[in-house]
Amino acid sequence: MAKFKCLECKKEFEAESSSSRRCPYCMSRYLELVSGEIPRGKSWSAKSYSAR
């Protein structure tokens, strides 16, 4: 769980860090991470992909 603050409507809420990051009140995508951690994916230079 991570705590976010919406930069448009200024409301704070908790959400799963892996879920879509939108404000549940105004549906804005402009959020500030207050506490918690956002998991990062692989870097763009990662070579672990399959090509068929």
Tab-separated table of C-alpha atoms in Angstrom:
chain	number	residue	atom	x	y	z
A	1	MET	CA	0.000	0.000	0.000
A	2	ALA	CA	1.139	3.493	-0.803
A	3	LYS	CA	-0.347	6.843	0.180
A	4	PHE	CA	-0.898	9.408	-2.565
A	5	LYS	CA	-2.033	13.029	-2.682
A	6	CYS	CA	-3.870	14.365	-5.707
A	7	LEU	CA	-2.307	17.573	-7.005
A	8	GLU	CA	-5.609	18.796	-8.459
A	9	CYS	CA	-8.240	18.190	-5.749
A	10	LYS	CA	-5.678	17.970	-2.853
A	11	LYS	CA	-7.246	14.825	-1.341
A	12	GLU	CA	-5.115	12.048	0.124
A	13	PHE	CA	-5.881	8.372	-0.383
A	14	GLU	CA	-4.282	4.966	-0.100
A	15	ALA	CA	-4.029	2.589	-3.020
A	16	GLU	CA	-2.155	-0.499	-4.089
A	17	SER	CA	1.093	0.675	-5.604
A	18	SER	CA	0.662	-1.714	-8.538
A	19	SER	CA	-2.864	-0.579	-9.449
A	20	SER	CA	-3.638	2.147	-11.949
A	21	ARG	CA	-2.520	5.448	-10.512
A	22	ARG	CA	-5.524	7.765	-10.720
A	23	CYS	CA	-7.309	9.803	-8.095
A	24	PRO	CA	-10.571	8.034	-7.145
A	25	TYR	CA	-12.278	11.407	-6.553
A	26	CYS	CA	-11.469	13.467	-9.671
A	27	MET	CA	-9.776	10.786	-11.870
A	28	SER	CA	-6.657	12.932	-12.268
A	29	ARG	CA	-3.318	11.277	-13.052
A	30	TYR	CA	-1.275	13.997	-11.311
A	31	LEU	CA	-0.393	12.417	-7.974
A	32	GLU	CA	2.261	12.947	-5.348
A	33	LEU	CA	3.635	9.968	-3.427
A	34	VAL	CA	3.266	10.767	0.281
A	35	SER	CA	4.447	7.473	1.773
A	36	GLY	CA	5.192	3.969	0.595
A	37	GLU	CA	7.038	2.729	-2.434
A	38	ILE	CA	6.269	2.346	-6.127
A	39	PRO	CA	7.663	-0.864	-7.613
A	40	ARG	CA	9.737	-0.262	-10.717
A	41	GLY	CA	9.687	-2.505	-13.767
A	42	LYS	CA	12.674	-3.598	-15.766
A	43	SER	CA	14.819	-0.951	-17.346
A	44	TRP	CA	14.520	-0.284	-21.055
A	45	SER	CA	17.988	-1.685	-21.621
A	46	ALA	CA	17.143	-5.072	-20.082
A	47	LYS	CA	18.020	-7.895	-22.463
A	48	SER	CA	15.577	-10.468	-21.088
A	49	TYR	CA	12.947	-10.481	-23.819
A	50	SER	CA	12.022	-13.152	-26.317
A	51	ALA	CA	11.976	-12.559	-30.040
A	52	ARG	CA	10.214	-15.031	-32.272
